[in-house]
Amino acid sequence: MKTVTPVTAAICLAVLSSHSFADSNSTVVEQNGIGNSALSDQSDATVNFSQVIQSQTGDGNQVAAEQYTNVTTAVVTQTQIGNGNLATSEQYNSATNVQLTQFQSGDANTVMSIQVGNLSDSSLTVQQVGNMNLVDNNVQGLGGTTASTMTINQQGDMNTVGPSFALQQQAVNSTLVATQIGQMNQMDVNQNFVISDSTMIGIQDGVGNIAALDQIGSVSFLLMELLQLGNDNMALMEQEFTVENSTMIVDQFGDMNMSTLDQGNAFFTSATVLQAGDSNDVNIDQANITMGVASISQTGTSNVHVTSQAGTAETAIATQSGVSNTGTILQ
């Protein structure tokens, strides 16, 4: 067993690089100061039961952790408190029961995380508290994701999940949850390619938020659910290409919100939208579907909905309560 524990307190610049090359290794990095950089590398073929803990307090810090090949029961924990921080983590190849946790408190933080290659019973968690935070290119899978969880929590203004994506690929019995509290938030989350028995949940509380949720490619027994609280929010939901026994749900509470839901090449699927407020808009498009159901409920004034279905044995249900509301159903 090896234990490497570099500790640095730097005012200007400190660079730490720690390498561990045996089973049951532990690397701990602590940095206090401005402009610090830390790299922890556990990439030998025998990496098992390993742990990386990185903590930075100060401005302009960068931190990176790498665990490669036969990563089993491994942990990466990164904590950054300060402005202008960047955190990246990579766990590659045969990752089983691994945990990756990243916490940032401060302005203009960025997180990029990867867990790929026959991933099972694992978790990826990002929490950001502050303004101008970014989570980009967070990936689980690219070789299979089983019984794993990706959780993203952002609290503050101008938070973004994207602009590329947060992705679970080839997911089975897995969950992706993204929560944003604040204004002008954006999320782009995806589950794709041979997905089954998995769930995607988005929650946004604020004004002017945009959420894009996608489940694409041979998907079955899936749940996609989005909750938006506030005004001027936009929901874009898509389930496409051989979708079976899957559900899309959008709940929006506020005014001038918009929902667009698309399901294509689908069997025994449903799309449901609930809106409470004024001047809201819903558009549901179900193309080439069999036994599909579209359900819309709107409460308020001057709301609009359009439902379009093309297929066999489809059902559309629309309920509006209030005045000056309009609706169209095309079958």
PDB file of C-alpha atoms in Angstrom, residues 62-286:
ATOM      1  CA  GLN A  62      -7.129  24.032 -11.578  1.00  0.00           C
ATOM      2  CA  VAL A  63      -7.436  20.419 -10.499  1.00  0.00           C
ATOM      3  CA  ALA A  64      -7.408  17.111 -12.394  1.00  0.00           C
ATOM      4  CA  ALA A  65      -7.789  13.469 -11.378  1.00  0.00           C
ATOM      5  CA  GLU A  66      -7.260  10.380 -13.536  1.00  0.00           C
ATOM      6  CA  GLN A  67      -7.972   6.720 -12.778  1.00  0.00           C
ATOM      7  CA  TYR A  68      -7.411   4.318 -15.684  1.00  0.00           C
ATOM      8  CA  THR A  69      -7.954   0.579 -16.227  1.00  0.00           C
ATOM      9  CA  ASN A  70      -9.605  -1.865 -13.817  1.00  0.00           C
ATOM     10  CA  VAL A  71     -10.993   0.918 -11.637  1.00  0.00           C
ATOM     11  CA  THR A  72     -12.951  -0.869  -8.891  1.00  0.00           C
ATOM     12  CA  THR A  73     -14.461   0.577  -5.705  1.00  0.00           C
ATOM     13  CA  ALA A  74     -12.547   3.800  -6.372  1.00  0.00           C
ATOM     14  CA  VAL A  75     -13.339   7.339  -5.204  1.00  0.00           C
ATOM     15  CA  VAL A  76     -12.528  10.791  -6.559  1.00  0.00           C
ATOM     16  CA  THR A  77     -13.562  13.817  -4.479  1.00  0.00           C
ATOM     17  CA  GLN A  78     -12.795  17.371  -5.632  1.00  0.00           C
ATOM     18  CA  THR A  79     -13.644  20.506  -3.622  1.00  0.00           C
ATOM     19  CA  GLN A  80     -12.994  24.046  -4.818  1.00  0.00           C
ATOM     20  CA  ILE A  81     -13.882  27.213  -2.911  1.00  0.00           C
ATOM     21  CA  GLY A  82     -13.048  30.427  -4.729  1.00  0.00           C
ATOM     22  CA  ASN A  83     -13.290  32.103  -8.128  1.00  0.00           C
ATOM     23  CA  GLY A  84     -12.199  30.912 -11.560  1.00  0.00           C
ATOM     24  CA  ASN A  85     -11.735  27.260 -10.666  1.00  0.00           C
ATOM     25  CA  LEU A  86     -11.595  24.344 -13.124  1.00  0.00           C
ATOM     26  CA  ALA A  87     -12.106  20.688 -12.175  1.00  0.00           C
ATOM     27  CA  THR A  88     -11.702  17.664 -14.457  1.00  0.00           C
ATOM     28  CA  SER A  89     -11.967  13.978 -13.572  1.00  0.00           C
ATOM     29  CA  GLU A  90     -11.609  10.811 -15.620  1.00  0.00           C
ATOM     30  CA  GLN A  91     -12.373   7.224 -14.607  1.00  0.00           C
ATOM     31  CA  TYR A  92     -11.778   4.792 -17.488  1.00  0.00           C
ATOM     32  CA  ASN A  93     -12.239   1.124 -18.354  1.00  0.00           C
ATOM     33  CA  SER A  94     -14.063  -1.518 -16.309  1.00  0.00           C
ATOM     34  CA  ALA A  95     -15.268   0.999 -13.732  1.00  0.00           C
ATOM     35  CA  THR A  96     -17.299  -0.828 -11.067  1.00  0.00           C
ATOM     36  CA  ASN A  97     -18.753   0.687  -7.899  1.00  0.00           C
ATOM     37  CA  VAL A  98     -16.817   3.928  -8.362  1.00  0.00           C
ATOM     38  CA  GLN A  99     -17.754   7.372  -7.067  1.00  0.00           C
ATOM     39  CA  LEU A 100     -16.871  10.762  -8.505  1.00  0.00           C
ATOM     40  CA  THR A 101     -17.904  13.854  -6.525  1.00  0.00           C
ATOM     41  CA  GLN A 102     -17.163  17.480  -7.404  1.00  0.00           C
ATOM     42  CA  PHE A 103     -18.131  20.528  -5.309  1.00  0.00           C
ATOM     43  CA  GLN A 104     -17.505  24.153  -6.278  1.00  0.00           C
ATOM     44  CA  SER A 105     -18.492  27.306  -4.396  1.00  0.00           C
ATOM     45  CA  GLY A 106     -17.676  30.581  -6.127  1.00  0.00           C
ATOM     46  CA  ASP A 107     -17.925  32.384  -9.457  1.00  0.00           C
ATOM     47  CA  ALA A 108     -17.074  31.227 -12.987  1.00  0.00           C
ATOM     48  CA  ASN A 109     -16.388  27.583 -12.089  1.00  0.00           C
ATOM     49  CA  THR A 110     -16.165  24.783 -14.663  1.00  0.00           C
ATOM     50  CA  VAL A 111     -16.554  21.007 -14.312  1.00  0.00           C
ATOM     51  CA  MET A 112     -15.823  18.275 -16.853  1.00  0.00           C
ATOM     52  CA  SER A 113     -16.199  14.642 -15.747  1.00  0.00           C
ATOM     53  CA  ILE A 114     -15.934  11.298 -17.522  1.00  0.00           C
ATOM     54  CA  GLN A 115     -16.775   7.760 -16.401  1.00  0.00           C
ATOM     55  CA  VAL A 116     -16.535   5.419 -19.386  1.00  0.00           C
ATOM     56  CA  GLY A 117     -16.088   1.769 -20.298  1.00  0.00           C
ATOM     57  CA  ASN A 118     -18.389  -0.959 -18.916  1.00  0.00           C
ATOM     58  CA  LEU A 119     -19.619   1.231 -16.070  1.00  0.00           C
ATOM     59  CA  SER A 120     -21.772  -0.349 -13.339  1.00  0.00           C
ATOM     60  CA  ASP A 121     -23.071   0.514  -9.848  1.00  0.00           C
ATOM     61  CA  SER A 122     -21.333   3.885  -9.996  1.00  0.00           C
ATOM     62  CA  SER A 123     -22.152   7.529  -9.328  1.00  0.00           C
ATOM     63  CA  LEU A 124     -21.119  10.911 -10.712  1.00  0.00           C
ATOM     64  CA  THR A 125     -22.180  13.925  -8.627  1.00  0.00           C
ATOM     65  CA  VAL A 126     -21.598  17.629  -9.311  1.00  0.00           C
ATOM     66  CA  GLN A 127     -22.682  20.443  -6.997  1.00  0.00           C
ATOM     67  CA  GLN A 128     -22.055  24.099  -7.801  1.00  0.00           C
ATOM     68  CA  VAL A 129     -23.039  27.056  -5.614  1.00  0.00           C
ATOM     69  CA  GLY A 130     -22.378  30.462  -7.162  1.00  0.00           C
ATOM     70  CA  ASN A 131     -22.669  32.444 -10.380  1.00  0.00           C
ATOM     71  CA  MET A 132     -21.620  31.650 -13.964  1.00  0.00           C
ATOM     72  CA  ASN A 133     -21.075  27.937 -13.284  1.00  0.00           C
ATOM     73  CA  LEU A 134     -20.624  25.461 -16.125  1.00  0.00           C
ATOM     74  CA  VAL A 135     -20.931  21.679 -16.327  1.00  0.00           C
ATOM     75  CA  ASP A 136     -19.830  20.499 -19.761  1.00  0.00           C
ATOM     76  CA  ASN A 137     -19.095  17.152 -21.431  1.00  0.00           C
ATOM     77  CA  ASN A 138     -20.096  15.100 -18.421  1.00  0.00           C
ATOM     78  CA  VAL A 139     -20.230  11.528 -19.710  1.00  0.00           C
ATOM     79  CA  GLN A 140     -21.176   8.153 -18.265  1.00  0.00           C
ATOM     80  CA  GLY A 141     -20.987   5.155 -20.548  1.00  0.00           C
ATOM     81  CA  LEU A 142     -19.425   4.861 -24.017  1.00  0.00           C
ATOM     82  CA  GLY A 143     -19.264   1.152 -23.381  1.00  0.00           C
ATOM     83  CA  GLY A 144     -22.334   0.574 -21.269  1.00  0.00           C
ATOM     84  CA  THR A 145     -23.903   2.097 -18.147  1.00  0.00           C
ATOM     85  CA  THR A 146     -25.688  -0.221 -15.702  1.00  0.00           C
ATOM     86  CA  ALA A 147     -27.341   0.707 -12.389  1.00  0.00           C
ATOM     87  CA  SER A 148     -25.472   4.025 -12.270  1.00  0.00           C
ATOM     88  CA  THR A 149     -26.425   7.594 -11.366  1.00  0.00           C
ATOM     89  CA  MET A 150     -25.456  11.048 -12.621  1.00  0.00           C
ATOM     90  CA  THR A 151     -26.575  13.958 -10.416  1.00  0.00           C
ATOM     91  CA  ILE A 152     -25.994  17.644 -11.176  1.00  0.00           C
ATOM     92  CA  ASN A 153     -27.042  20.418  -8.755  1.00  0.00           C
ATOM     93  CA  GLN A 154     -26.519  24.094  -9.536  1.00  0.00           C
ATOM     94  CA  GLN A 155     -27.607  26.965  -7.309  1.00  0.00           C
ATOM     95  CA  GLY A 156     -26.972  30.498  -8.535  1.00  0.00           C
ATOM     96  CA  ASP A 157     -27.366  32.648 -11.628  1.00  0.00           C
ATOM     97  CA  MET A 158     -26.362  31.882 -15.230  1.00  0.00           C
ATOM     98  CA  ASN A 159     -25.739  28.178 -14.605  1.00  0.00           C
ATOM     99  CA  THR A 160     -25.275  25.907 -17.606  1.00  0.00           C
ATOM    100  CA  VAL A 161     -25.321  22.156 -18.115  1.00  0.00           C
ATOM    101  CA  GLY A 162     -23.875  22.004 -21.620  1.00  0.00           C
ATOM    102  CA  PRO A 163     -23.420  23.671 -24.077  1.00  0.00           C
ATOM    103  CA  SER A 164     -22.294  20.251 -25.232  1.00  0.00           C
ATOM    104  CA  PHE A 165     -24.177  17.825 -22.977  1.00  0.00           C
ATOM    105  CA  ALA A 166     -24.486  15.710 -19.889  1.00  0.00           C
ATOM    106  CA  LEU A 167     -24.719  12.192 -21.270  1.00  0.00           C
ATOM    107  CA  GLN A 168     -25.494   8.633 -20.207  1.00  0.00           C
ATOM    108  CA  GLN A 169     -24.941   6.196 -23.053  1.00  0.00           C
ATOM    109  CA  GLN A 170     -26.105   2.587 -23.407  1.00  0.00           C
ATOM    110  CA  ALA A 171     -27.827   2.987 -20.058  1.00  0.00           C
ATOM    111  CA  VAL A 172     -29.706   0.200 -18.260  1.00  0.00           C
ATOM    112  CA  ASN A 173     -31.488   0.776 -14.951  1.00  0.00           C
ATOM    113  CA  SER A 174     -29.717   4.121 -14.578  1.00  0.00           C
ATOM    114  CA  THR A 175     -30.729   7.639 -13.513  1.00  0.00           C
ATOM    115  CA  LEU A 176     -29.755  11.149 -14.621  1.00  0.00           C
ATOM    116  CA  VAL A 177     -30.962  14.065 -12.467  1.00  0.00           C
ATOM    117  CA  ALA A 178     -30.224  17.769 -13.096  1.00  0.00           C
ATOM    118  CA  THR A 179     -31.404  20.547 -10.756  1.00  0.00           C
ATOM    119  CA  GLN A 180     -30.932  24.286 -11.327  1.00  0.00           C
ATOM    120  CA  ILE A 181     -32.052  27.094  -9.021  1.00  0.00           C
ATOM    121  CA  GLY A 182     -31.635  30.661 -10.259  1.00  0.00           C
ATOM    122  CA  GLN A 183     -32.139  32.720 -13.392  1.00  0.00           C
ATOM    123  CA  MET A 184     -31.178  32.182 -17.046  1.00  0.00           C
ATOM    124  CA  ASN A 185     -30.165  28.571 -16.484  1.00  0.00           C
ATOM    125  CA  GLN A 186     -29.682  26.126 -19.355  1.00  0.00           C
ATOM    126  CA  MET A 187     -29.487  22.330 -19.337  1.00  0.00           C
ATOM    127  CA  ASP A 188     -28.877  19.839 -22.131  1.00  0.00           C
ATOM    128  CA  VAL A 189     -29.049  16.259 -20.858  1.00  0.00           C
ATOM    129  CA  ASN A 190     -29.112  13.050 -22.886  1.00  0.00           C
ATOM    130  CA  GLN A 191     -29.577   9.312 -22.577  1.00  0.00           C
ATOM    131  CA  ASN A 192     -29.031   7.489 -25.861  1.00  0.00           C
ATOM    132  CA  PHE A 193     -28.368   4.247 -27.717  1.00  0.00           C
ATOM    133  CA  VAL A 194     -29.945   1.068 -26.373  1.00  0.00           C
ATOM    134  CA  ILE A 195     -31.434   2.455 -23.168  1.00  0.00           C
ATOM    135  CA  SER A 196     -33.898   0.578 -20.959  1.00  0.00           C
ATOM    136  CA  ASP A 197     -35.469   0.899 -17.516  1.00  0.00           C
ATOM    137  CA  SER A 198     -33.852   4.290 -16.952  1.00  0.00           C
ATOM    138  CA  THR A 199     -34.989   7.696 -15.728  1.00  0.00           C
ATOM    139  CA  MET A 200     -34.133  11.291 -16.601  1.00  0.00           C
ATOM    140  CA  ILE A 201     -35.315  14.135 -14.344  1.00  0.00           C
ATOM    141  CA  GLY A 202     -34.836  17.883 -14.779  1.00  0.00           C
ATOM    142  CA  ILE A 203     -35.795  20.562 -12.235  1.00  0.00           C
ATOM    143  CA  GLN A 204     -35.498  24.313 -12.825  1.00  0.00           C
ATOM    144  CA  ASP A 205     -36.641  27.072 -10.464  1.00  0.00           C
ATOM    145  CA  GLY A 206     -36.261  30.622 -11.768  1.00  0.00           C
ATOM    146  CA  VAL A 207     -36.888  32.890 -14.747  1.00  0.00           C
ATOM    147  CA  GLY A 208     -35.829  32.470 -18.365  1.00  0.00           C
ATOM    148  CA  ASN A 209     -34.605  28.901 -18.047  1.00  0.00           C
ATOM    149  CA  ILE A 210     -34.148  26.482 -20.966  1.00  0.00           C
ATOM    150  CA  ALA A 211     -34.182  22.687 -20.634  1.00  0.00           C
ATOM    151  CA  ALA A 212     -33.464  20.198 -23.428  1.00  0.00           C
ATOM    152  CA  LEU A 213     -33.932  16.523 -22.517  1.00  0.00           C
ATOM    153  CA  ASP A 214     -33.316  13.765 -25.060  1.00  0.00           C
ATOM    154  CA  GLN A 215     -33.646   9.972 -25.055  1.00  0.00           C
ATOM    155  CA  ILE A 216     -32.676   8.654 -28.479  1.00  0.00           C
ATOM    156  CA  GLY A 217     -32.029   5.288 -30.099  1.00  0.00           C
ATOM    157  CA  SER A 218     -33.691   1.940 -29.258  1.00  0.00           C
ATOM    158  CA  VAL A 219     -35.121   3.094 -25.941  1.00  0.00           C
ATOM    159  CA  SER A 220     -37.687   1.215 -23.829  1.00  0.00           C
ATOM    160  CA  PHE A 221     -39.374   1.487 -20.439  1.00  0.00           C
ATOM    161  CA  LEU A 222     -38.075   5.001 -19.843  1.00  0.00           C
ATOM    162  CA  LEU A 223     -39.313   7.968 -17.831  1.00  0.00           C
ATOM    163  CA  MET A 224     -38.430  11.542 -18.756  1.00  0.00           C
ATOM    164  CA  GLU A 225     -39.764  14.196 -16.379  1.00  0.00           C
ATOM    165  CA  LEU A 226     -39.235  17.969 -16.154  1.00  0.00           C
ATOM    166  CA  LEU A 227     -40.441  20.476 -13.552  1.00  0.00           C
ATOM    167  CA  GLN A 228     -40.093  24.211 -14.222  1.00  0.00           C
ATOM    168  CA  LEU A 229     -41.126  26.877 -11.718  1.00  0.00           C
ATOM    169  CA  GLY A 230     -41.193  30.521 -12.833  1.00  0.00           C
ATOM    170  CA  ASN A 231     -41.839  32.597 -15.943  1.00  0.00           C
ATOM    171  CA  ASP A 232     -40.464  32.634 -19.502  1.00  0.00           C
ATOM    172  CA  ASN A 233     -39.155  29.073 -19.291  1.00  0.00           C
ATOM    173  CA  MET A 234     -38.727  26.702 -22.241  1.00  0.00           C
ATOM    174  CA  ALA A 235     -38.922  22.891 -22.285  1.00  0.00           C
ATOM    175  CA  LEU A 236     -37.669  20.843 -25.248  1.00  0.00           C
ATOM    176  CA  MET A 237     -38.234  17.085 -24.874  1.00  0.00           C
ATOM    177  CA  GLU A 238     -37.469  14.343 -27.390  1.00  0.00           C
ATOM    178  CA  GLN A 239     -37.790  10.557 -27.542  1.00  0.00           C
ATOM    179  CA  GLU A 240     -36.899   9.251 -31.004  1.00  0.00           C
ATOM    180  CA  PHE A 241     -36.043   6.105 -32.977  1.00  0.00           C
ATOM    181  CA  THR A 242     -37.714   2.892 -31.807  1.00  0.00           C
ATOM    182  CA  VAL A 243     -39.228   4.072 -28.553  1.00  0.00           C
ATOM    183  CA  GLU A 244     -41.297   1.535 -26.584  1.00  0.00           C
ATOM    184  CA  ASN A 245     -43.319   1.788 -23.364  1.00  0.00           C
ATOM    185  CA  SER A 246     -41.883   5.167 -22.438  1.00  0.00           C
ATOM    186  CA  THR A 247     -43.260   8.323 -20.830  1.00  0.00           C
ATOM    187  CA  MET A 248     -42.583  12.067 -21.065  1.00  0.00           C
ATOM    188  CA  ILE A 249     -43.954  14.463 -18.427  1.00  0.00           C
ATOM    189  CA  VAL A 250     -43.632  18.255 -18.199  1.00  0.00           C
ATOM    190  CA  ASP A 251     -44.987  20.367 -15.330  1.00  0.00           C
ATOM    191  CA  GLN A 252     -44.713  24.151 -15.681  1.00  0.00           C
ATOM    192  CA  PHE A 253     -45.965  26.644 -13.113  1.00  0.00           C
ATOM    193  CA  GLY A 254     -45.813  30.298 -14.160  1.00  0.00           C
ATOM    194  CA  ASP A 255     -46.513  32.581 -17.095  1.00  0.00           C
ATOM    195  CA  MET A 256     -45.282  32.692 -20.692  1.00  0.00           C
ATOM    196  CA  ASN A 257     -43.762  29.218 -20.562  1.00  0.00           C
ATOM    197  CA  MET A 258     -43.371  26.969 -23.625  1.00  0.00           C
ATOM    198  CA  SER A 259     -43.205  23.182 -23.995  1.00  0.00           C
ATOM    199  CA  THR A 260     -42.318  21.218 -27.128  1.00  0.00           C
ATOM    200  CA  LEU A 261     -42.483  17.421 -26.957  1.00  0.00           C
ATOM    201  CA  ASP A 262     -41.532  15.084 -29.817  1.00  0.00           C
ATOM    202  CA  GLN A 263     -41.962  11.301 -29.970  1.00  0.00           C
ATOM    203  CA  GLY A 264     -41.147   9.412 -33.153  1.00  0.00           C
ATOM    204  CA  ASN A 265     -41.208   5.754 -34.233  1.00  0.00           C
ATOM    205  CA  ALA A 266     -42.895   4.952 -30.928  1.00  0.00           C
ATOM    206  CA  PHE A 267     -44.995   2.122 -29.487  1.00  0.00           C
ATOM    207  CA  PHE A 268     -47.183   2.357 -26.355  1.00  0.00           C
ATOM    208  CA  THR A 269     -45.833   5.761 -25.315  1.00  0.00           C
ATOM    209  CA  SER A 270     -47.281   8.843 -23.662  1.00  0.00           C
ATOM    210  CA  ALA A 271     -46.553  12.580 -23.564  1.00  0.00           C
ATOM    211  CA  THR A 272     -48.130  14.656 -20.782  1.00  0.00           C
ATOM    212  CA  VAL A 273     -47.969  18.408 -20.119  1.00  0.00           C
ATOM    213  CA  LEU A 274     -49.416  20.336 -17.177  1.00  0.00           C
ATOM    214  CA  GLN A 275     -49.278  24.127 -17.245  1.00  0.00           C
ATOM    215  CA  ALA A 276     -50.664  26.497 -14.603  1.00  0.00           C
ATOM    216  CA  GLY A 277     -50.455  30.184 -15.477  1.00  0.00           C
ATOM    217  CA  ASP A 278     -51.142  32.619 -18.290  1.00  0.00           C
ATOM    218  CA  SER A 279     -49.962  32.904 -21.902  1.00  0.00           C
ATOM    219  CA  ASN A 280     -48.383  29.451 -21.954  1.00  0.00           C
ATOM    220  CA  ASP A 281     -47.841  27.339 -25.067  1.00  0.00           C
ATOM    221  CA  VAL A 282     -47.697  23.567 -25.667  1.00  0.00           C
ATOM    222  CA  ASN A 283     -46.780  21.692 -28.833  1.00  0.00           C
ATOM    223  CA  ILE A 284     -46.852  17.869 -28.855  1.00  0.00           C
ATOM    224  CA  ASP A 285     -45.810  16.017 -32.011  1.00  0.00           C
ATOM    225  CA  GLN A 286     -46.129  12.229 -32.146  1.00  0.00           C
TER     226      GLN A 286
END
